[in-house]
Backbone as numpy.savetxt, mean C-alpha at the origin, in Angstrom:
# Nx Ny Nz CAx CAy CAz Cx Cy Cz
15.31 -16.25 -20.79 14.46 -15.06 -20.79 15.35 -13.81 -20.79
15.28 -13.02 -21.86 16.15 -11.84 -21.96 15.45 -10.53 -21.66
14.17 -10.61 -21.28 13.43 -9.40 -20.91 12.39 -9.75 -19.86
12.31 -8.91 -18.82 11.33 -9.11 -17.76 10.35 -7.94 -17.75
9.08 -8.25 -17.55 8.05 -7.22 -17.48 7.71 -6.93 -16.03
7.78 -5.65 -15.67 7.46 -5.21 -14.31 6.15 -4.45 -14.30
5.25 -4.83 -13.38 4.01 -4.09 -13.18 4.00 -3.53 -11.77
3.43 -2.33 -11.62 3.45 -1.62 -10.34 2.02 -1.27 -9.94
1.73 -1.43 -8.67 0.42 -1.08 -8.12 -0.02 0.29 -8.64
-1.19 0.40 -9.26 -1.63 1.66 -9.86 -1.66 2.84 -8.89
-1.90 2.56 -7.62 -1.89 3.66 -6.65 -0.54 4.36 -6.63
0.53 3.58 -6.84 1.88 4.13 -6.74 2.34 4.82 -8.01
1.68 4.55 -9.13 2.04 5.23 -10.38 1.06 6.34 -10.75
0.02 6.51 -9.92 -0.99 7.53 -10.23 -0.40 8.93 -10.22
0.57 9.15 -9.34 1.23 10.45 -9.26 2.73 10.26 -9.40
3.36 11.14 -10.11 4.81 11.12 -10.34 5.28 9.77 -10.89
4.71 9.31 -12.01 5.14 8.03 -12.58 6.59 8.04 -13.05
7.16 9.22 -13.31 8.54 9.30 -13.79 9.52 8.66 -12.82
9.22 8.72 -11.53 10.15 8.16 -10.55 10.30 6.66 -10.72
9.22 6.00 -11.18 9.30 4.55 -11.40 10.08 4.23 -12.67
10.06 5.12 -13.64 10.89 4.91 -14.83 12.37 5.04 -14.46
12.69 5.90 -13.52 14.07 6.01 -13.05 14.47 4.76 -12.26
13.50 4.18 -11.56 13.74 2.91 -10.87 14.08 1.81 -11.87
13.32 1.75 -12.96 13.57 0.77 -14.01 14.95 1.00 -14.64
15.28 2.25 -14.88 16.58 2.57 -15.45 17.70 2.07 -14.53
17.52 2.25 -13.25 18.53 1.77 -12.28 18.66 0.25 -12.37
17.53 -0.46 -12.39 17.57 -1.92 -12.49 18.28 -2.37 -13.75
18.00 -1.71 -14.86 18.61 -2.10 -16.13 20.11 -1.85 -16.14
20.56 -0.90 -15.32 22.00 -0.65 -15.23 22.70 -1.66 -14.32
21.90 -2.38 -13.51 22.48 -3.30 -12.53 22.30 -4.78 -12.88
21.21 -5.10 -13.56 20.87 -6.49 -13.86 21.44 -6.95 -15.19
21.58 -8.26 -15.34 22.04 -8.83 -16.60 20.90 -9.02 -17.58
19.68 -8.75 -17.12 18.50 -8.91 -17.97 17.78 -7.57 -18.05
17.13 -7.30 -19.18 16.43 -6.04 -19.37 15.05 -6.10 -18.71
14.68 -5.00 -18.05 13.37 -4.90 -17.40 12.54 -3.85 -18.11
11.30 -4.21 -18.44 10.37 -3.31 -19.13 9.17 -3.06 -18.23
8.77 -1.80 -18.08 7.64 -1.47 -17.22 6.35 -1.41 -18.02
5.30 -1.96 -17.45 3.95 -1.87 -18.02 3.11 -1.07 -17.03
2.72 0.15 -17.39 1.93 1.00 -16.51 0.44 0.70 -16.70
-0.26 0.44 -15.61 -1.69 0.13 -15.66 -2.52 1.41 -15.52
-3.61 1.46 -16.26 -4.49 2.62 -16.21 -5.23 2.69 -14.88
-5.62 1.54 -14.37 -6.36 1.46 -13.10 -6.22 0.04 -12.57
-6.88 -0.24 -11.46 -6.74 -1.56 -10.86 -7.38 -2.66 -11.72
-8.44 -2.34 -12.43 -9.05 -3.34 -13.31 -8.05 -3.76 -14.38
-7.41 -2.79 -14.99 -6.39 -3.07 -16.00 -5.21 -3.83 -15.39
-4.81 -3.43 -14.20 -3.71 -4.06 -13.48 -4.00 -5.55 -13.24
-5.19 -5.84 -12.74 -5.53 -7.22 -12.42 -5.70 -8.08 -13.67
-6.18 -7.48 -14.74 -6.39 -8.24 -15.98 -5.07 -8.70 -16.60
-3.99 -7.98 -16.34 -2.72 -8.28 -17.00 -1.66 -8.84 -16.05
-2.02 -9.13 -14.82 -1.04 -9.62 -13.86 -0.39 -10.93 -14.30
-1.16 -11.77 -15.01 -0.59 -13.06 -15.42 0.50 -12.90 -16.48
0.64 -11.70 -17.03 1.68 -11.43 -18.03 2.94 -10.84 -17.40
2.90 -10.56 -16.10 4.01 -9.90 -15.42 5.05 -10.92 -14.93
6.30 -10.49 -14.94 7.38 -11.29 -14.38 7.74 -10.80 -12.98
7.65 -9.47 -12.78 7.92 -8.85 -11.48 6.75 -7.92 -11.16
6.30 -7.92 -9.91 5.17 -7.07 -9.52 5.46 -6.39 -8.19
5.24 -5.07 -8.17 5.24 -4.32 -6.90 3.77 -4.17 -6.53
3.34 -4.91 -5.50 1.91 -5.06 -5.22 1.54 -4.61 -3.83
0.27 -4.21 -3.68 -0.26 -3.87 -2.36 -0.49 -5.16 -1.57
-0.81 -5.06 -0.28 -0.91 -6.27 0.56 -1.91 -7.31 0.06
-3.09 -6.88 -0.34 -4.11 -7.83 -0.79 -3.67 -8.53 -2.07
-3.13 -7.77 -3.02 -2.66 -8.38 -4.27 -1.45 -9.26 -4.02
-0.63 -8.92 -3.03 0.54 -9.73 -2.69 0.12 -11.13 -2.28
-0.94 -11.21 -1.49 -1.43 -12.52 -1.04 -1.95 -13.32 -2.22
-2.66 -12.66 -3.14 -3.17 -13.35 -4.33 -2.02 -13.85 -5.20
-0.99 -13.02 -5.34 0.16 -13.42 -6.17 0.85 -14.65 -5.60
1.01 -14.69 -4.29 1.66 -15.85 -3.68 0.82 -17.11 -3.87
-0.50 -16.95 -3.87 -1.38 -18.10 -4.11 -1.26 -18.59 -5.56
-0.80 -17.70 -6.45 -0.63 -18.06 -7.86 0.79 -18.53 -8.17
1.60 -18.69 -7.14 2.94 -19.23 -7.35 4.06 -18.21 -7.41
3.74 -16.92 -7.26 4.78 -15.90 -7.23 5.56 -16.02 -5.92
6.82 -15.62 -5.96 7.68 -15.65 -4.77 7.97 -14.23 -4.30
7.92 -14.02 -3.00 8.27 -12.73 -2.44 9.77 -12.49 -2.60
10.13 -11.27 -2.96 11.54 -10.91 -3.11 11.94 -9.98 -1.96
11.39 -8.78 -1.93 11.70 -7.82 -0.87 10.49 -6.93 -0.60
10.56 -6.20 0.50 9.57 -5.17 0.81 10.31 -3.92 1.25
9.66 -2.75 1.24 10.33 -1.53 1.70 10.60 -1.58 3.21
11.72 -1.00 3.60 12.05 -0.87 5.02 11.14 0.16 5.69
10.61 -0.20 6.83 9.86 0.75 7.68 8.77 1.52 6.93
8.11 0.85 5.99 7.02 1.48 5.25 5.84 0.52 5.24
4.82 0.88 6.01 3.65 0.01 6.16 2.39 0.72 5.70
1.38 -0.06 5.36 0.09 0.50 4.95 -0.74 0.75 6.21
-0.98 2.02 6.48 -1.72 2.42 7.68 -2.89 3.33 7.29
-3.72 3.67 8.27 -4.83 4.60 8.03 -4.68 5.83 8.91
-5.31 6.90 8.47 -5.44 8.13 9.26 -6.89 8.24 9.69
-7.13 8.46 10.96 -8.49 8.65 11.48 -8.85 10.12 11.37
-10.03 10.39 10.82 -10.47 11.77 10.62 -11.84 11.99 11.26
-12.10 13.22 11.58 -13.40 13.61 12.16 -13.86 14.89 11.49
-15.17 15.14 11.57 -15.64 16.41 11.00 -15.28 17.55 11.96
-15.30 18.75 11.44 -14.77 19.89 12.16 -15.59 20.28 13.40
-16.81 19.74 13.52 -17.66 20.09 14.66 -17.29 19.32 15.93
-16.46 18.28 15.78 -16.13 17.44 16.94 -14.87 17.98 17.61
-15.02 18.38 18.85 -13.89 18.93 19.60 -13.08 17.80 20.23
-11.77 17.88 20.10 -10.85 16.92 20.72 -11.22 15.46 20.45
-11.32 15.07 19.17 -11.68 13.68 18.85 -10.61 12.69 19.32
-11.07 11.52 19.76 -10.17 10.43 20.16 -10.73 9.13 19.60
-9.93 8.09 19.61 -10.39 6.79 19.11 -11.56 6.26 19.94
-11.57 6.51 21.23 -12.67 6.03 22.09 -14.02 6.56 21.63
-14.04 7.74 21.03 -15.30 8.34 20.58 -15.91 7.60 19.39
-15.13 6.73 18.75 -15.66 5.96 17.62 -16.68 4.91 18.08
-16.59 4.51 19.33 -17.50 3.48 19.85 -18.95 3.96 19.78
-19.78 3.17 19.08 -21.19 3.49 18.96 -21.50 4.56 17.93
-20.51 5.01 17.16 -20.71 6.05 16.16 -20.63 5.46 14.74
-20.98 6.29 13.76 -20.85 5.90 12.35 -19.45 6.23 11.87
-18.83 5.27 11.19 -17.47 5.42 10.71 -17.44 5.16 9.20
-16.98 6.13 8.43 -16.88 5.97 6.97 -15.50 5.45 6.59
-15.46 4.51 5.65 -14.19 4.01 5.13 -14.46 3.22 3.85
-13.41 2.67 3.28 -13.55 1.76 2.13 -13.33 0.36 2.69
-14.43 -0.34 2.95 -14.37 -1.60 3.68 -13.55 -2.67 2.99
-13.52 -2.66 1.66 -12.84 -3.72 0.92 -11.32 -3.61 0.99
-10.80 -2.47 1.38 -9.36 -2.26 1.38 -8.72 -2.82 2.66
-7.58 -3.51 2.47 -6.95 -4.19 3.59 -6.53 -3.26 4.73
-6.04 -2.04 4.47 -5.73 -1.15 5.60 -6.95 -0.89 6.49
-8.13 -0.78 5.87 -9.35 -0.59 6.65 -9.65 -1.83 7.49
-9.47 -3.00 6.89 -9.75 -4.24 7.61 -8.82 -4.41 8.81
-7.55 -4.07 8.60 -6.59 -4.17 9.70 -6.95 -3.20 10.81
-7.30 -1.97 10.45 -7.65 -0.96 11.45 -8.91 -1.36 12.21
-9.92 -1.88 11.53 -11.15 -2.32 12.20 -10.86 -3.49 13.14
-9.96 -4.38 12.70 -9.55 -5.50 13.55 -8.89 -4.99 14.82
-8.05 -3.97 14.68 -7.37 -3.38 15.83 -8.35 -2.70 16.78
-9.32 -1.96 16.21 -10.32 -1.30 17.05 -11.12 -2.32 17.85
-11.46 -3.42 17.19 -12.23 -4.47 17.87 -11.45 -5.03 19.05
-10.13 -5.22 18.87 -9.30 -5.73 19.96 -9.21 -4.74 21.12
-9.39 -3.45 20.81 -9.37 -2.41 21.85 -10.74 -2.21 22.49
-11.74 -2.98 22.03 -13.08 -2.85 22.57 -13.85 -1.68 22.00
-13.41 -1.17 20.86 -14.08 -0.03 20.21 -14.90 -0.56 19.04
-16.21 -0.41 19.12 -17.10 -0.97 18.10 -18.00 0.13 17.53
-17.71 0.63 16.33 -18.61 1.60 15.70 -20.00 0.99 15.51
-21.02 1.81 15.62 -22.39 1.32 15.45 -22.67 0.98 13.99
-22.01 1.72 13.07 -22.23 1.50 11.65 -20.95 1.81 10.88
-20.66 0.96 9.89 -19.56 1.22 8.97 -20.16 1.69 7.66
-19.92 2.94 7.32 -20.43 3.50 6.07 -19.42 3.22 4.98
-19.76 2.30 4.08 -18.83 1.86 3.04 -18.87 2.80 1.85
-17.72 3.42 1.55 -17.62 4.33 0.41 -16.79 3.68 -0.70
-16.94 4.17 -1.89 -16.27 3.55 -3.05 -14.84 4.03 -3.23
-14.45 5.09 -2.55 -13.09 5.62 -2.69 -12.70 6.37 -1.42
-11.40 6.59 -1.28 -10.90 7.35 -0.12 -11.38 8.80 -0.16
-11.47 9.36 -1.37 -12.00 10.71 -1.48 -13.46 10.75 -1.06
-14.18 9.67 -1.33 -15.56 9.57 -0.88 -15.66 9.60 0.63
-14.67 9.01 1.30 -14.63 9.05 2.77 -14.42 10.49 3.25
-13.49 11.18 2.61 -13.22 12.58 2.95 -14.49 13.42 2.81
-15.17 13.24 1.68 -16.40 14.01 1.42 -17.49 13.67 2.43
-17.61 12.39 2.77 -18.63 11.96 3.71 -18.44 12.62 5.07
-17.20 12.68 5.53 -16.92 13.28 6.84 -17.03 14.80 6.79
-16.51 15.40 5.73 -16.55 16.87 5.64 -17.97 17.39 5.51
-18.85 16.59 4.88 -20.25 16.99 4.71 -21.14 16.49 5.85
-20.52 15.89 6.87 -21.20 15.45 8.10 -22.19 14.32 7.86
-21.94 13.55 6.79 -22.72 12.34 6.58 -22.31 11.30 7.64
-21.03 11.32 7.99 -20.50 10.48 9.06 -19.60 11.35 9.93
-19.64 11.18 11.24 -18.79 12.01 12.10 -17.31 11.65 12.03
-17.04 10.36 11.72 -15.67 9.88 11.70 -15.38 9.10 10.42
-14.10 8.97 10.11 -13.71 8.19 8.95 -12.29 7.67 9.09
-11.96 6.71 8.23 -10.60 6.19 8.14 -10.16 6.30 6.68
-8.97 6.87 6.46 -8.44 7.08 5.11 -7.04 6.48 5.02
-6.75 5.86 3.90 -5.41 5.32 3.66 -4.38 6.43 3.85
-3.35 6.15 4.64 -2.37 7.18 5.00 -1.70 7.81 3.78
-1.31 6.99 2.80 -0.67 7.53 1.60 -1.58 8.51 0.87
-2.88 8.18 0.82 -3.84 9.06 0.16 -3.97 10.38 0.92
-4.06 10.28 2.25 -4.18 11.51 3.06 -2.98 12.41 2.86
-1.79 11.83 2.82 -0.58 12.64 2.68 -0.52 13.36 1.34
-1.21 12.83 0.34 -1.18 13.44 -0.99 -2.27 14.50 -1.17
-3.15 14.66 -0.18 -4.23 15.63 -0.30 -3.68 17.05 -0.27
-4.39 17.95 -0.94 -4.01 19.36 -0.90 -4.32 19.93 0.49
-3.67 21.02 0.83 -3.91 21.64 2.15 -5.35 22.09 2.29
-5.97 22.51 1.20 -7.37 22.95 1.27 -8.31 21.79 1.55
-8.00 20.61 1.00 -8.83 19.43 1.27 -8.63 18.96 2.70
-7.39 18.96 3.17 -7.12 18.56 4.56 -7.83 19.48 5.54
-7.99 20.75 5.17 -8.63 21.72 6.07 -10.12 21.45 6.25
-10.70 20.61 5.36 -12.13 20.31 5.45 -12.44 19.31 6.56
-11.43 18.60 7.02 -11.62 17.57 8.05 -10.53 17.72 9.12
-10.65 16.94 10.18 -9.68 16.99 11.27 -9.04 15.62 11.43
-7.78 15.50 11.02 -7.04 14.25 11.20 -6.51 14.21 12.63
-6.89 13.18 13.40 -6.55 13.19 14.82 -5.75 11.98 15.29
-5.56 10.96 14.46 -4.77 9.80 14.88 -4.34 9.00 13.65
-3.28 8.22 13.82 -2.81 7.31 12.77 -2.67 5.92 13.37
-2.99 4.91 12.58 -2.77 3.54 13.04 -1.27 3.25 13.04
-0.86 2.34 13.90 0.55 1.94 14.01 0.63 0.41 14.08
-0.08 -0.25 13.17 -0.16 -1.70 13.23 1.11 -2.39 12.71
1.70 -1.85 11.65 2.95 -2.36 11.07 2.87 -3.84 10.75
1.76 -4.24 10.09 1.61 -5.65 9.73 1.38 -5.88 8.24
1.00 -4.83 7.50 0.78 -5.01 6.06 1.62 -3.99 5.30
2.01 -4.37 4.09 2.95 -3.56 3.34 2.92 -3.95 1.86
3.37 -3.05 1.02 3.61 -3.37 -0.38 4.89 -4.22 -0.47
5.00 -5.02 -1.50 6.21 -5.83 -1.67 6.40 -6.22 -3.13
7.61 -6.63 -3.43 7.97 -7.04 -4.80 7.96 -8.55 -4.88
7.37 -9.06 -5.96 7.25 -10.50 -6.19 7.74 -10.85 -7.59
8.17 -12.09 -7.75 8.65 -12.55 -9.05 7.89 -13.82 -9.43
7.58 -13.95 -10.71 6.75 -15.06 -11.19 7.57 -16.35 -11.30
6.89 -17.50 -11.33 7.60 -18.77 -11.50 8.42 -18.81 -12.79
7.94 -18.13 -13.84 8.64 -18.14 -15.12 9.97 -17.40 -15.07
10.11 -16.49 -14.10 11.33 -15.67 -14.01 12.14 -15.98 -12.75
11.84 -17.11 -12.11 12.44 -17.41 -10.81 13.97 -17.50 -10.88
14.51 -17.78 -12.04 15.98 -17.88 -12.19 16.66 -16.54 -11.92
15.90 -15.45 -12.01 16.46 -14.11 -11.80 16.23 -13.60 -10.37
15.60 -14.41 -9.52 15.23 -13.93 -8.19 16.44 -13.52 -7.36
17.45 -14.36 -7.28 18.59 -14.07 -6.41 19.32 -12.81 -6.85
19.46 -12.62 -8.17 20.15 -11.42 -8.67 19.32 -10.18 -8.39
18.00 -10.25 -8.62 17.12 -9.12 -8.36 17.14 -8.77 -6.87
17.08 -9.79 -6.03 17.11 -9.57 -4.58 18.41 -8.87 -4.16
19.52 -9.34 -4.70 20.82 -8.74 -4.36 20.88 -7.27 -4.76
20.44 -6.97 -5.97 20.49 -5.59 -6.46 19.61 -4.67 -5.61
18.43 -5.15 -5.24 17.52 -4.32 -4.45 18.02 -4.14 -3.02
18.53 -5.19 -2.41 19.03 -5.09 -1.03 20.25 -4.18 -0.93
21.01 -4.09 -2.01 22.21 -3.24 -2.01 21.93 -1.84 -2.54
20.70 -1.56 -2.89 20.37 -0.32 -3.57 20.69 0.93 -2.76
20.44 0.88 -1.45 20.68 2.07 -0.64 22.14 2.24 -0.25
23.01 1.37 -0.79 24.44 1.48 -0.52 25.16 2.22 -1.66
24.43 2.60 -2.69 25.03 3.31 -3.81 24.40 4.69 -3.94
25.17 5.72 -4.32 24.61 7.07 -4.47 23.44 7.11 -5.45
23.58 6.43 -6.59 22.50 6.42 -7.58 21.26 5.74 -7.03
21.46 4.62 -6.32 20.34 3.91 -5.74 19.65 4.72 -4.67
20.41 5.42 -3.83 19.83 6.26 -2.79 18.95 7.35 -3.39
19.41 7.95 -4.49 18.65 9.01 -5.14 17.30 8.49 -5.63
17.30 7.32 -6.23 16.05 6.72 -6.73 15.13 6.38 -5.57
15.68 5.78 -4.54 14.87 5.42 -3.37 14.25 6.64 -2.71
15.01 7.72 -2.64 14.49 8.95 -2.04 13.29 9.46 -2.81
13.34 9.37 -4.14 12.21 9.78 -4.96 10.99 8.91 -4.71
11.24 7.64 -4.41 10.14 6.70 -4.16 9.66 6.74 -2.71
10.31 7.55 -1.88 10.00 7.64 -0.45 10.20 6.29 0.23
11.26 5.59 -0.17 11.60 4.28 0.39 13.02 4.36 0.96
13.20 3.93 2.20 14.52 3.97 2.84 15.46 2.95 2.23
14.91 1.81 1.89 15.69 0.70 1.36 14.79 -0.52 1.29
15.36 -1.67 0.99 14.58 -2.90 0.87 15.05 -3.92 1.89
14.16 -4.80 2.30 14.53 -5.91 3.18 13.74 -7.14 2.77
14.21 -8.31 3.19 13.50 -9.55 2.88 12.19 -9.61 3.68
11.22 -10.30 3.13 9.94 -10.49 3.79 9.94 -11.84 4.50
9.61 -11.85 5.78 9.62 -13.11 6.53 8.30 -13.86 6.33
8.35 -15.17 6.51 7.14 -15.99 6.38 6.13 -15.63 7.47
6.64 -15.20 8.64 5.75 -14.80 9.74 4.95 -13.56 9.37
5.59 -12.59 8.72 4.90 -11.38 8.29 3.81 -11.71 7.28
4.12 -12.60 6.36 3.15 -13.00 5.34 1.95 -13.69 6.00
2.23 -14.59 6.94 1.16 -15.33 7.62 0.26 -14.39 8.41
0.85 -13.41 9.09 0.07 -12.46 9.89 -0.87 -11.66 9.01
-0.36 -11.15 7.88 -1.19 -10.37 6.97 -2.34 -11.20 6.42
-2.05 -12.44 6.08 -3.08 -13.32 5.52 -4.15 -13.65 6.56
-3.73 -13.91 7.79 -4.68 -14.23 8.85 -5.63 -13.06 9.11
-5.10 -11.85 9.11 -5.93 -10.68 9.34 -6.91 -10.48 8.21
-6.43 -10.67 6.98 -7.33 -10.49 5.83 -8.44 -11.53 5.84
-8.12 -12.77 6.21 -9.13 -13.83 6.23 -10.13 -13.62 7.37
-9.66 -13.06 8.49 -10.52 -12.89 9.65 -11.42 -11.67 9.52
-10.95 -10.69 8.75 -11.70 -9.42 8.65 -12.94 -9.58 7.79
């Protein structure tokens, strides 16, 4: 195989896709095989073409599906986890997590960060009276800002990308610190012969000036191996939620 196809979670290429092209350029300068990026228009497009990928940078839910299809985990980002930001409407003074008990909470129920956060709240004895399921994270923001729901949970990466004017519409008062789910890189069975070389290049990436520059653009400190325990924990939470 003289060319590998890389697909990246659409959430990560939605903004500043050029940084991922620089990542590919770095890989091509380091690997003995050429890597070609396939940018997906949306998640539907991404999922339809996953079987054509040799390497995938995937979110936690897709990572579990890929492993079930025979893909092997290569690395994950250091100290970068998928978390949520808890938000409240502006009328609520001094919001805390305890106030979620018995209240309506807006979120995107199908997303794994939401499932992990709800699992954590349950363990703390905090049970919202109703989960208002929205179709997007922006829908959660709108629901809380328009007082359809007093509280909400938003994917942390999405919240950080919001404009200051949008953030001013709601009150972000807490962040989850579960550190159990994360994006990670996987390689297909067809390209498994390149796994060790790809792993080596990625693990050594933050030791080179060029690699550090690319990682900084991606907001990634570096890469580390994924343990079987981490994978099992994420899967158990997803199945239980």
